Coordinates of C-alpha atoms and ligand atoms in Angstrom, one line a residue:
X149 CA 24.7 155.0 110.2
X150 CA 23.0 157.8 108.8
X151 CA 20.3 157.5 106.3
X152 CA 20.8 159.4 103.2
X153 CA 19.2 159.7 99.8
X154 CA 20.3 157.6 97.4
X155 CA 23.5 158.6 95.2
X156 CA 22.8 159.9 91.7
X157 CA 25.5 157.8 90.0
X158 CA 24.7 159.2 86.6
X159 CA 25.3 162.5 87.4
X160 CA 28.7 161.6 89.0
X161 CA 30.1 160.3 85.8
X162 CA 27.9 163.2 84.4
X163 CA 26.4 160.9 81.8
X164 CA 22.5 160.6 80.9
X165 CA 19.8 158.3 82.4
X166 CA 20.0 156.4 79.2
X167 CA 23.7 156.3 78.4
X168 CA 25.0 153.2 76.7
X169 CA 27.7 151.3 78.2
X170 CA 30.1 152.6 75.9
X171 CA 29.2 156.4 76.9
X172 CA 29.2 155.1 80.7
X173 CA 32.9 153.7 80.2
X174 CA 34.3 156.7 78.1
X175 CA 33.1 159.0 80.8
X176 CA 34.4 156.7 83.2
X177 CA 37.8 156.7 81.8
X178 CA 37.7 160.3 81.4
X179 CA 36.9 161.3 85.2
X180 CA 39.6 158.5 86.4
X181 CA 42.5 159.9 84.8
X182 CA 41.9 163.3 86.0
X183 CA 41.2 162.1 89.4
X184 CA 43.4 159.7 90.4
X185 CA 45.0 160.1 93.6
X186 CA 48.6 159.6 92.2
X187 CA 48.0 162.0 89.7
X188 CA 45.7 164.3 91.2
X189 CA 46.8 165.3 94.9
X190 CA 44.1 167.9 95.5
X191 CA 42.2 166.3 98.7
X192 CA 38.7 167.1 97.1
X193 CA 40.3 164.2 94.3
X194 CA 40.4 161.8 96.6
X195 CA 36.7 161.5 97.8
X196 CA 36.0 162.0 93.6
X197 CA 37.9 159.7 92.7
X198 CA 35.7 157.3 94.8
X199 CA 32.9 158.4 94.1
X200 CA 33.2 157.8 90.3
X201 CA 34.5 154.3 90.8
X202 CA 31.6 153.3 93.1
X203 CA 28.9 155.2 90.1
X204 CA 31.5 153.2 87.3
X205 CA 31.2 150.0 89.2
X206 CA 27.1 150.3 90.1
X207 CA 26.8 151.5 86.1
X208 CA 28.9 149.4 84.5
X209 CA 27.2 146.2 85.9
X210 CA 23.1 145.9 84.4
X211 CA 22.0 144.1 87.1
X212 CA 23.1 147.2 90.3
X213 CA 22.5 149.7 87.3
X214 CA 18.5 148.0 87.4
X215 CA 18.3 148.7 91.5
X216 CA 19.3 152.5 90.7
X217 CA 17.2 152.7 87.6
X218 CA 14.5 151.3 90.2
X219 CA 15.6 154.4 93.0
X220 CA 17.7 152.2 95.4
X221 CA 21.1 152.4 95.8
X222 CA 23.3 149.0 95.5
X223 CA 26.1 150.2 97.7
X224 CA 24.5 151.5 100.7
X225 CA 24.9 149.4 104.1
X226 CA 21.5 147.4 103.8
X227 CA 20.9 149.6 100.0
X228 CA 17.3 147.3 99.6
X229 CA 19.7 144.6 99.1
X230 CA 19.7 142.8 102.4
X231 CA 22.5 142.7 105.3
X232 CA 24.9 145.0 104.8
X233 CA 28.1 143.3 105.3
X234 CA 26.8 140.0 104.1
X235 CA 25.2 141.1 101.3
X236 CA 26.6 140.7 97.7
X237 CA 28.4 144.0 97.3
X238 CA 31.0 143.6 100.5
X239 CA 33.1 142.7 98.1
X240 CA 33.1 145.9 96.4
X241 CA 33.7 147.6 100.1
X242 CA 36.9 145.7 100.4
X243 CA 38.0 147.4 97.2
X244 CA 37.5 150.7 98.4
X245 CA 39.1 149.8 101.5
X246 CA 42.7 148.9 99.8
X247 CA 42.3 151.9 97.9
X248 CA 41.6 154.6 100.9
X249 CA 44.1 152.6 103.8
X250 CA 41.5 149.4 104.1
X251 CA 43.3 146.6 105.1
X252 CA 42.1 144.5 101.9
X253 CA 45.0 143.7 99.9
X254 CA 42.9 144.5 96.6
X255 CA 42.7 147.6 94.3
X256 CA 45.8 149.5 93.2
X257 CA 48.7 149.3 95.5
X258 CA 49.8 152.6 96.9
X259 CA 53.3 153.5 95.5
X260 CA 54.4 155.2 98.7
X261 CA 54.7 152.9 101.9
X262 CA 56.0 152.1 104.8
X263 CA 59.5 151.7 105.4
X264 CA 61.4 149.3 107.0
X265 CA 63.2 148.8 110.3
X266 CA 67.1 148.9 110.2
X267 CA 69.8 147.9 112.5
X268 CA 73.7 148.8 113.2
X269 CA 76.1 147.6 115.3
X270 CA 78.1 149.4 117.4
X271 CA 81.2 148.4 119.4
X272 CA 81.7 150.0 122.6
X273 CA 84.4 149.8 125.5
X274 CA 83.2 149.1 128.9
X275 CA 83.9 152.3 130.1
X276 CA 81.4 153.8 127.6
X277 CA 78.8 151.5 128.3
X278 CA 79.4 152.0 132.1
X279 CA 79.3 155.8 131.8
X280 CA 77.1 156.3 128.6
X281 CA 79.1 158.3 125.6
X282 CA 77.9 160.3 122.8
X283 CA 78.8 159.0 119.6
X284 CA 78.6 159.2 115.7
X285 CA 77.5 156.4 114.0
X286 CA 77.8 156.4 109.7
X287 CA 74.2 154.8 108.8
X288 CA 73.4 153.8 105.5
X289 CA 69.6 153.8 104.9
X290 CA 67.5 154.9 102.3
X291 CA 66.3 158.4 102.4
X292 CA 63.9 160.4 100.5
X293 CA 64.3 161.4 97.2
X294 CA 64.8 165.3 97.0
X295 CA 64.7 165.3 93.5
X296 CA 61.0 164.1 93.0
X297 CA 60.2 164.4 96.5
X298 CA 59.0 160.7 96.7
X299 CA 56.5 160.9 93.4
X300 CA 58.9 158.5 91.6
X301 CA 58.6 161.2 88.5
X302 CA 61.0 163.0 86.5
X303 CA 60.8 167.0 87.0
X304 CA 57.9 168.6 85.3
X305 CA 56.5 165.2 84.4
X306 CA 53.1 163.1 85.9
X307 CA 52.1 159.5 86.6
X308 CA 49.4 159.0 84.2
X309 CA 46.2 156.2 84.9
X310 CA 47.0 153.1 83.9
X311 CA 45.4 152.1 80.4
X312 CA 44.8 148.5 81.0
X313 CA 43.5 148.4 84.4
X314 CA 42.0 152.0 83.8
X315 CA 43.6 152.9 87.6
X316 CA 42.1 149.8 89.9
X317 CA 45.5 148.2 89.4
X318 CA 44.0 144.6 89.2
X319 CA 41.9 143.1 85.9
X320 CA 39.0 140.9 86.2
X321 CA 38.3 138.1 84.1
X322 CA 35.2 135.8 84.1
X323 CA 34.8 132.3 84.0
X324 CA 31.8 130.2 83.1
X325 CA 31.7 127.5 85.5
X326 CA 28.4 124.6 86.2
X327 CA 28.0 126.8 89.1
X328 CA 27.9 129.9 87.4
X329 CA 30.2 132.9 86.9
X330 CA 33.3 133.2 88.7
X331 CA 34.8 136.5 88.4
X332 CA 38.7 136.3 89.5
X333 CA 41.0 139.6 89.8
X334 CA 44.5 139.9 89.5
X335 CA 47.1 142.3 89.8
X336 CA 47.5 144.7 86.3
X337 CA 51.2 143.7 84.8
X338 CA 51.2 147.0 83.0
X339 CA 51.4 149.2 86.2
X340 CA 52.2 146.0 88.5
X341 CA 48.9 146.7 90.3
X342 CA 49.8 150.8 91.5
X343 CA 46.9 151.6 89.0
X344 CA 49.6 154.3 87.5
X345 CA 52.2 154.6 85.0
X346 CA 55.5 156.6 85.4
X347 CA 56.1 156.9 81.9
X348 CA 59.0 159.3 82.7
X349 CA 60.6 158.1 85.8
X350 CA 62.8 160.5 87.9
X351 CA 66.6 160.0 86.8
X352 CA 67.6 160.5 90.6
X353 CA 65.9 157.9 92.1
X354 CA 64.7 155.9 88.9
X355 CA 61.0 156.2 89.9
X356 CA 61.8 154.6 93.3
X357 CA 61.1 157.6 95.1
X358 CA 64.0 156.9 97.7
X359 CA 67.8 156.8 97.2
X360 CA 70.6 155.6 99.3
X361 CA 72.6 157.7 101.1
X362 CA 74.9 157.5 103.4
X363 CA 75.1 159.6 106.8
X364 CA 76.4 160.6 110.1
X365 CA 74.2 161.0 113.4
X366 CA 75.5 161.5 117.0
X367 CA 73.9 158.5 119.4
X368 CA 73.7 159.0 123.0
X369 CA 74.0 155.8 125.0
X370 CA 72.9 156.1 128.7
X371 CA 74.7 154.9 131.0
X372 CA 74.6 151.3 132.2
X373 CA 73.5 149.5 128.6
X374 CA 74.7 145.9 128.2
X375 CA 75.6 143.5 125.6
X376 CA 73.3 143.0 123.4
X377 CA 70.4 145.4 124.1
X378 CA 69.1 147.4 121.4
X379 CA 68.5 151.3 121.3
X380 CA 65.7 152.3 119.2
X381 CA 66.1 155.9 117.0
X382 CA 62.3 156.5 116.1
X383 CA 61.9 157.3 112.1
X384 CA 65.9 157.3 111.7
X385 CA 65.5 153.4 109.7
X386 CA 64.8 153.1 105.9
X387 CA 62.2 155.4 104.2
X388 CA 59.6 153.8 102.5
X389 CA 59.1 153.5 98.7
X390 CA 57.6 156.6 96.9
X391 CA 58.5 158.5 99.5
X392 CA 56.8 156.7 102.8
X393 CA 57.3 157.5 106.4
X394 CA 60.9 155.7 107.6
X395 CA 61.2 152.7 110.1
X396 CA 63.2 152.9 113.0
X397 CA 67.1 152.4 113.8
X398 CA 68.2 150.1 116.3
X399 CA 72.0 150.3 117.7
X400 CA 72.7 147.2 118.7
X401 CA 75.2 147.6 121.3
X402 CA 78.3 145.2 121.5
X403 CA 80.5 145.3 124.8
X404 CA 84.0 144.9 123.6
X405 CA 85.9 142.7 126.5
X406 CA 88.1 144.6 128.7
X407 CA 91.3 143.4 129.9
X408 CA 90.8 143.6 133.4
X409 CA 87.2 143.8 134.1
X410 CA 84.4 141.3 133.3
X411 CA 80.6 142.4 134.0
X412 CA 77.5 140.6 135.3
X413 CA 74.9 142.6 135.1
X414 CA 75.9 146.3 136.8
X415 CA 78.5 143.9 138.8
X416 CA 82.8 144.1 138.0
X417 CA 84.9 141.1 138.4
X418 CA 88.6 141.1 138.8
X419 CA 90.9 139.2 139.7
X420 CA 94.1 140.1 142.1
X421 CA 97.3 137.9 142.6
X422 CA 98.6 138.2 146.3
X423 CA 101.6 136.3 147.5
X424 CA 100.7 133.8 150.5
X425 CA 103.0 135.5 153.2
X426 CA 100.5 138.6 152.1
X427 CA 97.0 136.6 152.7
X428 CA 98.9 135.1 155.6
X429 CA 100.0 138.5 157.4
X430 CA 97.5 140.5 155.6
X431 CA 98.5 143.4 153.8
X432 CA 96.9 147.1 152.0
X433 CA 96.9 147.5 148.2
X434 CA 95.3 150.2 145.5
X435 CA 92.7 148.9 143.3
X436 CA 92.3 150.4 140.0
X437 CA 88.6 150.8 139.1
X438 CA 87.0 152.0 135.7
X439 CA 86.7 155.7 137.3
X440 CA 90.2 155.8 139.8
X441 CA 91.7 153.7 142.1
X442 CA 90.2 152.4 145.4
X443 CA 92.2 151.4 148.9
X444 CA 91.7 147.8 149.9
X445 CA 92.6 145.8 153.0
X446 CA 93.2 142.5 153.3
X447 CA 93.2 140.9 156.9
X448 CA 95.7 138.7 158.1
X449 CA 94.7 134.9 157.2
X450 CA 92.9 135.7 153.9
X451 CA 92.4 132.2 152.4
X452 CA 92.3 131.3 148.9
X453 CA 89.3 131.9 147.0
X454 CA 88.4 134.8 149.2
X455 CA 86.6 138.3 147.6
X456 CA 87.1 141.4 148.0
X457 CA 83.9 143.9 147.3
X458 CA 84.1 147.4 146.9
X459 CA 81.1 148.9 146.7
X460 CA 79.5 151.6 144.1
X461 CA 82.5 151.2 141.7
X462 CA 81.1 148.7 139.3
X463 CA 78.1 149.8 135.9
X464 CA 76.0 152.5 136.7
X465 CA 72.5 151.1 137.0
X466 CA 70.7 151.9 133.8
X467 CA 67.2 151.9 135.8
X468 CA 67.5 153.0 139.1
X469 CA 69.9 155.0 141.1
X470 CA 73.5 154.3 141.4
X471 CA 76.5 151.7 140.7
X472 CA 77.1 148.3 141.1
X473 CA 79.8 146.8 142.8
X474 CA 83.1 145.8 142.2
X475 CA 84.4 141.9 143.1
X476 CA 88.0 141.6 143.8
X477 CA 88.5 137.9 143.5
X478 CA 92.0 137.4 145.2
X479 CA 94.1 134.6 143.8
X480 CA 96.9 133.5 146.6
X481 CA 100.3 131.9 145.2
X482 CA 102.4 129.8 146.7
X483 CA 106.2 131.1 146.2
X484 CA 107.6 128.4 143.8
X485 CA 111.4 129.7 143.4
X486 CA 112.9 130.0 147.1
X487 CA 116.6 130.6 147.9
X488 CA 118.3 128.9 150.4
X489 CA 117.7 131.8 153.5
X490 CA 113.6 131.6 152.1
X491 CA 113.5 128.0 152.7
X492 CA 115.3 127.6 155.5
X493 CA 112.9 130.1 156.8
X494 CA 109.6 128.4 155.6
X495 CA 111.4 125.4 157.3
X496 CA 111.3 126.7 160.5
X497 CA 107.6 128.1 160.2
X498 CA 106.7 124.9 159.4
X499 CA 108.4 122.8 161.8
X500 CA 107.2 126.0 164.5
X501 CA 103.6 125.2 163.4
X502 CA 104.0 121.2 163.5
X503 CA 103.3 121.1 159.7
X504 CA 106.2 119.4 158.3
X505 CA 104.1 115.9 158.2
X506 CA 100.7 115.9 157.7
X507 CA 98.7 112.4 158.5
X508 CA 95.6 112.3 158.1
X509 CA 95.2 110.2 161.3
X510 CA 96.2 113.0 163.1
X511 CA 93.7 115.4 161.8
X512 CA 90.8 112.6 161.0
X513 CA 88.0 115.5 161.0
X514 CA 89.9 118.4 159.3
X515 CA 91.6 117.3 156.9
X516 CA 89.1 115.1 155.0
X517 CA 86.5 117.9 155.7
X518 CA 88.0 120.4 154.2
X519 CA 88.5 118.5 150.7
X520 CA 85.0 117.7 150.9
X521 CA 84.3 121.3 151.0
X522 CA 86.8 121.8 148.5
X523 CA 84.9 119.5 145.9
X524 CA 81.5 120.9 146.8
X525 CA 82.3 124.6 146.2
X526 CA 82.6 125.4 149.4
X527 CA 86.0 125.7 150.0
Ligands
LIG750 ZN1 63.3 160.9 92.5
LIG751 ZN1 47.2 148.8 85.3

């Protein structure tokens, strides 16, 4: 912290040594409207404007206006005062912050903020969340006005300093209490604490600053996304009021089911019916995967339940290199309508494999081991 002479507060507000109150406030008043950031966008007008509410304050109040009068200065860090931020003008700091980006939620409001975040959802087949696609998307957000470009004011027209709360968009009262004075500060109703009045608001917009609007951007969605996962467009959400900087758009991406397939993770599931003499003898069939078709083999004495994988055809891995896999689960069924040549065949096998009577006596481990396995998931 650098030391510097103390401010001359009456030369700020340009008003003599002895002014009365009266003169300090008039000149006060004066220097506000003309200064005020809202109406006055010239950079120089911010630091002014500053400085003549920190000379109004420290003038306007006999007992800082005595440490001036006296050579000090009440507002400097540790101004012959005491500790800097503990000492009784911190409060005044905190004011000063809300009006120059402070975090302090008092003093006017600024009119042009922050936007907000918005989201949109957007269905996609699996093969465009396996291969990524480029797509529109309609948005409806709020954009900037053109009209007033943000200022909330018709053309040709200016906010003007609020008359009630002369600009500090709050107004203090002061209550006599056994302990003392309690000064309280609440948000101006006139201007609704921005400090400013739009006396002629912009017809466009109606002083808002932002309209709605209603628009069309292309998206690209990489490859591999799932259900669920959100993409973030930087600054492409809802623009702020009076103008501020926009939130961000998240596409919320929603994997419409697919008739054949079903995912886990970069993983494809399907499922294949094969006839029993086929899992029996084993047999070759074409698989159709999301991006052609794929030759399979299935060896002689395929049993129920058995997979198939075929590797590299399933999601393309959004991180990392490469595909997942594709499952082929196969589902064997047992011939239920035979003609009389097909069971007289199945006959024989049968009575050829010693199968036409199964006792459990016969087969004591086997048999009971393999439901067992069956119950357990192991089949
Ligand atoms: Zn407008
Ligand atoms: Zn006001």
């Amino acid at each position: 912290m650098r030391a510097k002479v103390a401010k001359d507060y009456y030369a700020i507000l340009g008003v003599p040594r002895g002014a009365t109150p009266d003169e300090i406030k008039r000149a006060y008043r004066r220097l506000a409207r003309k200064y005020h950031p809202d109406v006055n966008s010239d950079s120089e007008a911010h630091d002014r404007f500053q400085e003549i509410n920190a000379a109004y304050e420290v003038l306007s109040d006999p007992a800082k206006r005595e440490i001036v009068d006296l050579g000090g200065d009440p507002l400097a860090p540790g101004g012959g005062m005491g500790g800097a931020a503990a000492g009784p003008f911190a409060g005044f700091q905190d004011i000063m912050d809300a009006f120059f980006g402070g975090t302090s939620t008092r003093g006017p409001r600024p009119r042009t903020r922050p936007g907000a975040d918005a989201i949109i959802r957007l269905e996609l087949d699996l093969e465009e969340t396996a291969f990524g696609v480029e797509t529109p998307i309609t948005v409806d957000t709020a954009i900037g006005c053109t009209a007033c470009e943000g200022a909330g004011t018709a053309p040709g027209t200016h906010s003007t300093t609020c008359d009630t709360c002369m600009g500090r968009g709050e107004v203090q009262s002061v209550q006599r209490t056994l302990l003392g004075q309690v000064v309280t500060s609440r948000p101006c109703v006139t201007c609704q604490g921005y400090g400013t009045v739009i006396e002629h608001p912009c017809p466009k917009c109606a002083g808002e600053g932002r309209v709605r609007s209603r628009r069309t951007i292309t998206v690209k969605i990489p490859a591999g996304v799932e259900d669920g996962m959100r993409i973030r467009l930087a600054g492409q959400g809802e623009v702020g009021p009076g103008g501020g900087p926009a939130g961000d758009l998240y596409v919320e991406i929603h994997e419409r089911p697919h008739d054949v397939f079903s995912r886990k993770g970069d993983d494809l599931h399907c499922r294949v019916v094969l006839p029993m003499t086929a899992a029996a003898l084993g047999t070759r069939m074409t698989i159709k995967t999301l991006d052609g078709e794929e030759p399979v083999e299935v060896r002689p004495g395929t049993q129920p339940g058995s997979t198939l994988r075929i590797r590299g055809r399933g999601v393309t891995r959004l991180r990392g290199n490469g595909r997942g896999d594709m499952y082929v689960h196969l589902d064997i069924r047992t011939p239920t309508k035979l003609d009389a040549e097909q069971e007289r065949l199945l006959r024989e096998l049968s009575r050829m494999r010693g199968e036409e009577v199964i006792e459990p006596a016969r087969h004591p481990g086997g048999f009971f081991a393999r439901m067992r396995d069956a119950f357990n998931g192991h089949a």
